[in-house]
PDB file of C-alpha atoms in Angstrom:
ATOM      1  CA  MET A   1      -0.322  78.839 -13.615  1.00  0.00           C
ATOM      2  CA  ILE A   2       2.334  77.441 -15.990  1.00  0.00           C
ATOM      3  CA  ALA A   3       3.280  74.464 -13.794  1.00  0.00           C
ATOM      4  CA  GLN A   4      -0.081  72.713 -13.996  1.00  0.00           C
ATOM      5  CA  PRO A   5      -0.468  72.475 -17.813  1.00  0.00           C
ATOM      6  CA  VAL A   6       3.117  71.238 -18.285  1.00  0.00           C
ATOM      7  CA  GLN A   7       2.853  68.953 -15.253  1.00  0.00           C
ATOM      8  CA  ALA A   8       5.992  70.328 -13.627  1.00  0.00           C
ATOM      9  CA  ASP A   9       6.875  71.387 -10.143  1.00  0.00           C
ATOM     10  CA  GLU A  10       6.370  75.096  -9.446  1.00  0.00           C
ATOM     11  CA  ASP A  11       9.977  75.443  -8.234  1.00  0.00           C
ATOM     12  CA  THR A  12      11.249  73.968 -11.511  1.00  0.00           C
ATOM     13  CA  VAL A  13       9.153  76.400 -13.540  1.00  0.00           C
ATOM     14  CA  ARG A  14      10.421  79.305 -11.427  1.00  0.00           C
ATOM     15  CA  ASP A  15      14.033  78.191 -11.982  1.00  0.00           C
ATOM     16  CA  VAL A  16      13.512  78.003 -15.762  1.00  0.00           C
ATOM     17  CA  ILE A  17      11.941  81.490 -15.826  1.00  0.00           C
ATOM     18  CA  HIS A  18      14.857  82.952 -13.828  1.00  0.00           C
ATOM     19  CA  ARG A  19      17.404  81.286 -16.138  1.00  0.00           C
ATOM     20  CA  PHE A  20      15.475  82.547 -19.172  1.00  0.00           C
ATOM     21  CA  ASN A  21      15.667  86.092 -17.806  1.00  0.00           C
ATOM     22  CA  GLU A  22      19.427  85.641 -17.287  1.00  0.00           C
ATOM     23  CA  ILE A  23      20.545  83.932 -20.520  1.00  0.00           C
ATOM     24  CA  GLY A  24      17.548  83.847 -22.865  1.00  0.00           C
ATOM     25  CA  LEU A  25      16.612  80.821 -24.992  1.00  0.00           C
ATOM     26  CA  ALA A  26      19.914  79.112 -24.201  1.00  0.00           C
ATOM     27  CA  CYS A  27      18.323  78.035 -20.909  1.00  0.00           C
ATOM     28  CA  LEU A  28      16.202  75.554 -22.850  1.00  0.00           C
ATOM     29  CA  ASP A  29      19.246  73.728 -24.250  1.00  0.00           C
ATOM     30  CA  PRO A  30      19.961  70.719 -22.049  1.00  0.00           C
ATOM     31  CA  GLN A  31      23.417  70.615 -20.518  1.00  0.00           C
ATOM     32  CA  ARG A  32      23.304  66.846 -20.572  1.00  0.00           C
ATOM     33  CA  ALA A  33      20.852  64.337 -21.921  1.00  0.00           C
ATOM     34  CA  GLY A  34      20.083  62.730 -18.585  1.00  0.00           C
ATOM     35  CA  GLY A  35      20.596  59.188 -17.470  1.00  0.00           C
ATOM     36  CA  ARG A  36      23.888  57.647 -16.496  1.00  0.00           C
ATOM     37  CA  PRO A  37      26.935  58.813 -18.456  1.00  0.00           C
ATOM     38  CA  ARG A  38      28.394  56.377 -20.976  1.00  0.00           C
ATOM     39  CA  LEU A  39      30.911  53.998 -19.468  1.00  0.00           C
ATOM     40  CA  LEU A  40      32.280  52.558 -22.727  1.00  0.00           C
ATOM     41  CA  THR A  41      34.777  54.380 -24.864  1.00  0.00           C
ATOM     42  CA  PRO A  42      34.820  53.792 -28.644  1.00  0.00           C
ATOM     43  CA  ASP A  43      37.927  51.636 -28.074  1.00  0.00           C
ATOM     44  CA  ASP A  44      35.975  49.539 -25.545  1.00  0.00           C
ATOM     45  CA  GLU A  45      33.140  49.120 -28.047  1.00  0.00           C
ATOM     46  CA  ASP A  46      35.607  47.914 -30.688  1.00  0.00           C
ATOM     47  CA  PHE A  47      37.016  45.411 -28.182  1.00  0.00           C
ATOM     48  CA  VAL A  48      33.500  44.118 -27.432  1.00  0.00           C
ATOM     49  CA  ILE A  49      32.827  43.660 -31.158  1.00  0.00           C
ATOM     50  CA  ARG A  50      36.150  41.843 -31.695  1.00  0.00           C
ATOM     51  CA  THR A  51      35.339  39.551 -28.766  1.00  0.00           C
ATOM     52  CA  ALA A  52      31.794  38.894 -29.992  1.00  0.00           C
ATOM     53  CA  THR A  53      33.062  37.922 -33.442  1.00  0.00           C
ATOM     54  CA  THR A  54      35.723  35.555 -32.066  1.00  0.00           C
ATOM     55  CA  ARG A  55      34.846  31.920 -31.341  1.00  0.00           C
ATOM     56  CA  PRO A  56      34.619  31.375 -27.571  1.00  0.00           C
ATOM     57  CA  THR A  57      36.829  28.267 -27.806  1.00  0.00           C
ATOM     58  CA  ARG A  58      39.684  30.457 -29.123  1.00  0.00           C
ATOM     59  CA  LEU A  59      39.376  32.533 -25.960  1.00  0.00           C
ATOM     60  CA  GLY A  60      39.527  29.496 -23.686  1.00  0.00           C
ATOM     61  CA  GLN A  61      35.798  29.218 -23.068  1.00  0.00           C
ATOM     62  CA  PRO A  62      34.139  25.775 -22.899  1.00  0.00           C
ATOM     63  CA  PHE A  63      31.357  26.526 -25.401  1.00  0.00           C
ATOM     64  CA  THR A  64      31.169  27.102 -29.150  1.00  0.00           C
ATOM     65  CA  ARG A  65      28.785  30.054 -29.412  1.00  0.00           C
ATOM     66  CA  TRP A  66      28.241  33.253 -27.434  1.00  0.00           C
ATOM     67  CA  SER A  67      24.984  34.122 -25.780  1.00  0.00           C
ATOM     68  CA  ILE A  68      24.389  37.657 -24.559  1.00  0.00           C
ATOM     69  CA  ARG A  69      24.633  36.462 -20.949  1.00  0.00           C
ATOM     70  CA  LYS A  70      27.882  34.555 -21.492  1.00  0.00           C
ATOM     71  CA  LEU A  71      29.474  37.369 -23.484  1.00  0.00           C
ATOM     72  CA  ALA A  72      28.621  39.976 -20.830  1.00  0.00           C
ATOM     73  CA  ALA A  73      30.014  37.715 -18.079  1.00  0.00           C
ATOM     74  CA  TYR A  74      33.211  37.081 -20.079  1.00  0.00           C
ATOM     75  CA  LEU A  75      33.750  40.808 -20.692  1.00  0.00           C
ATOM     76  CA  ARG A  76      33.552  41.474 -16.938  1.00  0.00           C
ATOM     77  CA  GLU A  77      36.265  38.862 -16.283  1.00  0.00           C
ATOM     78  CA  VAL A  78      38.793  39.581 -19.077  1.00  0.00           C
ATOM     79  CA  HIS A  79      42.238  39.869 -17.545  1.00  0.00           C
ATOM     80  CA  GLY A  80      43.840  43.264 -17.983  1.00  0.00           C
ATOM     81  CA  ARG A  81      40.653  44.886 -19.260  1.00  0.00           C
ATOM     82  CA  VAL A  82      37.323  44.914 -17.469  1.00  0.00           C
ATOM     83  CA  ILE A  83      34.298  46.048 -19.419  1.00  0.00           C
ATOM     84  CA  ARG A  84      31.138  46.534 -17.426  1.00  0.00           C
ATOM     85  CA  ILE A  85      28.146  46.372 -19.708  1.00  0.00           C
ATOM     86  CA  GLY A  86      24.652  45.124 -19.027  1.00  0.00           C
ATOM     87  CA  ARG A  87      22.926  42.584 -21.214  1.00  0.00           C
ATOM     88  CA  GLU A  88      20.502  45.057 -22.751  1.00  0.00           C
ATOM     89  CA  ALA A  89      23.247  47.609 -23.519  1.00  0.00           C
ATOM     90  CA  LEU A  90      25.332  44.797 -25.020  1.00  0.00           C
ATOM     91  CA  ARG A  91      22.389  43.637 -27.126  1.00  0.00           C
ATOM     92  CA  ARG A  92      21.858  47.203 -28.415  1.00  0.00           C
ATOM     93  CA  LEU A  93      25.573  47.660 -29.180  1.00  0.00           C
ATOM     94  CA  LEU A  94      25.711  44.408 -31.142  1.00  0.00           C
ATOM     95  CA  ARG A  95      22.557  45.285 -33.059  1.00  0.00           C
ATOM     96  CA  ARG A  96      23.876  48.781 -33.824  1.00  0.00           C
ATOM     97  CA  ARG A  97      27.108  47.288 -35.203  1.00  0.00           C
ATOM     98  CA  GLY A  98      25.275  44.589 -37.197  1.00  0.00           C
ATOM     99  CA  ILE A  99      26.553  41.661 -35.093  1.00  0.00           C
ATOM    100  CA  LYS A 100      24.252  38.748 -34.333  1.00  0.00           C
ATOM    101  CA  PRO A 101      25.688  35.951 -32.056  1.00  0.00           C
ATOM    102  CA  ASN A 102      24.836  32.676 -33.813  1.00  0.00           C
ATOM    103  CA  ARG A 103      22.536  30.572 -31.712  1.00  0.00           C
ATOM    104  CA  LEU A 104      21.267  27.072 -32.248  1.00  0.00           C
ATOM    105  CA  PRO A 105      17.562  26.630 -31.708  1.00  0.00           C
ATOM    106  CA  ALA A 106      16.438  24.016 -29.226  1.00  0.00           C
ATOM    107  CA  THR A 107      15.264  21.877 -32.128  1.00  0.00           C
ATOM    108  CA  TYR A 108      18.482  21.883 -34.170  1.00  0.00           C
ATOM    109  CA  ARG A 109      19.237  18.859 -36.364  1.00  0.00           C
ATOM    110  CA  ARG A 110      20.912  15.976 -34.534  1.00  0.00           C
ATOM    111  CA  PRO A 111      22.353  13.634 -37.204  1.00  0.00           C
ATOM    112  CA  HIS A 112      23.371  10.902 -34.733  1.00  0.00           C
ATOM    113  CA  GLY A 113      20.072  10.749 -32.880  1.00  0.00           C
ATOM    114  CA  VAL A 114      19.320  11.380 -29.250  1.00  0.00           C
ATOM    115  CA  THR A 115      19.893   9.211 -26.207  1.00  0.00           C
ATOM    116  CA  TYR A 116      17.754   9.847 -23.156  1.00  0.00           C
ATOM    117  CA  PHE A 117      18.769   9.064 -19.596  1.00  0.00           C
ATOM    118  CA  HIS A 118      16.072   8.828 -16.950  1.00  0.00           C
ATOM    119  CA  GLY A 119      17.766   8.454 -13.615  1.00  0.00           C
ATOM    120  CA  CYS A 120      17.413   8.698  -9.898  1.00  0.00           C
ATOM    121  CA  TYR A 121      19.975   9.423  -7.240  1.00  0.00           C
ATOM    122  CA  SER A 122      19.637   7.729  -3.878  1.00  0.00           C
ATOM    123  CA  VAL A 123      21.162  10.054  -1.284  1.00  0.00           C
ATOM    124  CA  GLY A 124      21.161   7.391   1.440  1.00  0.00           C
ATOM    125  CA  ASP A 125      22.954   4.815  -0.719  1.00  0.00           C
ATOM    126  CA  ASP A 126      25.002   7.411  -2.642  1.00  0.00           C
ATOM    127  CA  ARG A 127      23.999   5.583  -5.806  1.00  0.00           C
ATOM    128  CA  LEU A 128      22.813   6.699  -9.238  1.00  0.00           C
ATOM    129  CA  TRP A 129      20.567   4.382 -11.195  1.00  0.00           C
ATOM    130  CA  GLY A 130      18.287   4.714 -14.194  1.00  0.00           C
ATOM    131  CA  VAL A 131      17.586   3.697 -17.763  1.00  0.00           C
ATOM    132  CA  THR A 132      18.927   4.909 -21.103  1.00  0.00           C
ATOM    133  CA  ALA A 133      17.000   4.865 -24.347  1.00  0.00           C
ATOM    134  CA  ALA A 134      17.675   6.041 -27.861  1.00  0.00           C
ATOM    135  CA  ALA A 135      14.800   7.960 -29.392  1.00  0.00           C
ATOM    136  CA  GLY A 136      12.220   5.383 -30.428  1.00  0.00           C
ATOM    137  CA  ALA A 137      14.054   2.411 -28.822  1.00  0.00           C
ATOM    138  CA  LEU A 138      13.323   0.331 -25.734  1.00  0.00           C
ATOM    139  CA  PRO A 139      14.990   1.504 -22.514  1.00  0.00           C
ATOM    140  CA  THR A 140      17.992  -0.404 -21.133  1.00  0.00           C
ATOM    141  CA  PRO A 141      18.794  -0.436 -17.411  1.00  0.00           C
ATOM    142  CA  TRP A 142      21.811   1.519 -16.133  1.00  0.00           C
ATOM    143  CA  PRO A 143      24.271   0.704 -14.682  1.00  0.00           C
ATOM    144  CA  PRO A 144      24.464  -2.547 -16.730  1.00  0.00           C
TER     145      PRO A 144
END
């Protein structure tokens, strides 16, 4: 009769009743919160924050800003210390610690203009050909 209103299995309800008879209200206190146990120690979290606030070029990476994906991949490959953290957990950790990886929008200011290359690769000839054009200029053939 109790199982249906609380949408629980009858065996689960029976187990809770037996534990209540044994130890009282303490049976309602969860032993653990559920889910997978935490894999990061506070020291690991501090290391993640130090890494996230360091320029990637100082750590030998070929880019100037971290993305969540790149930071998570780098943390898995750090020599001497491997930190396994998913992108969403990393995003939550950074937000909790007030860190926001600087990102450039796709439309950031380009003071020197943009050059477009429209090309084709001929597999049979093993040759790349195309045209280049500055924004607003006439295209020039490539290779010259």
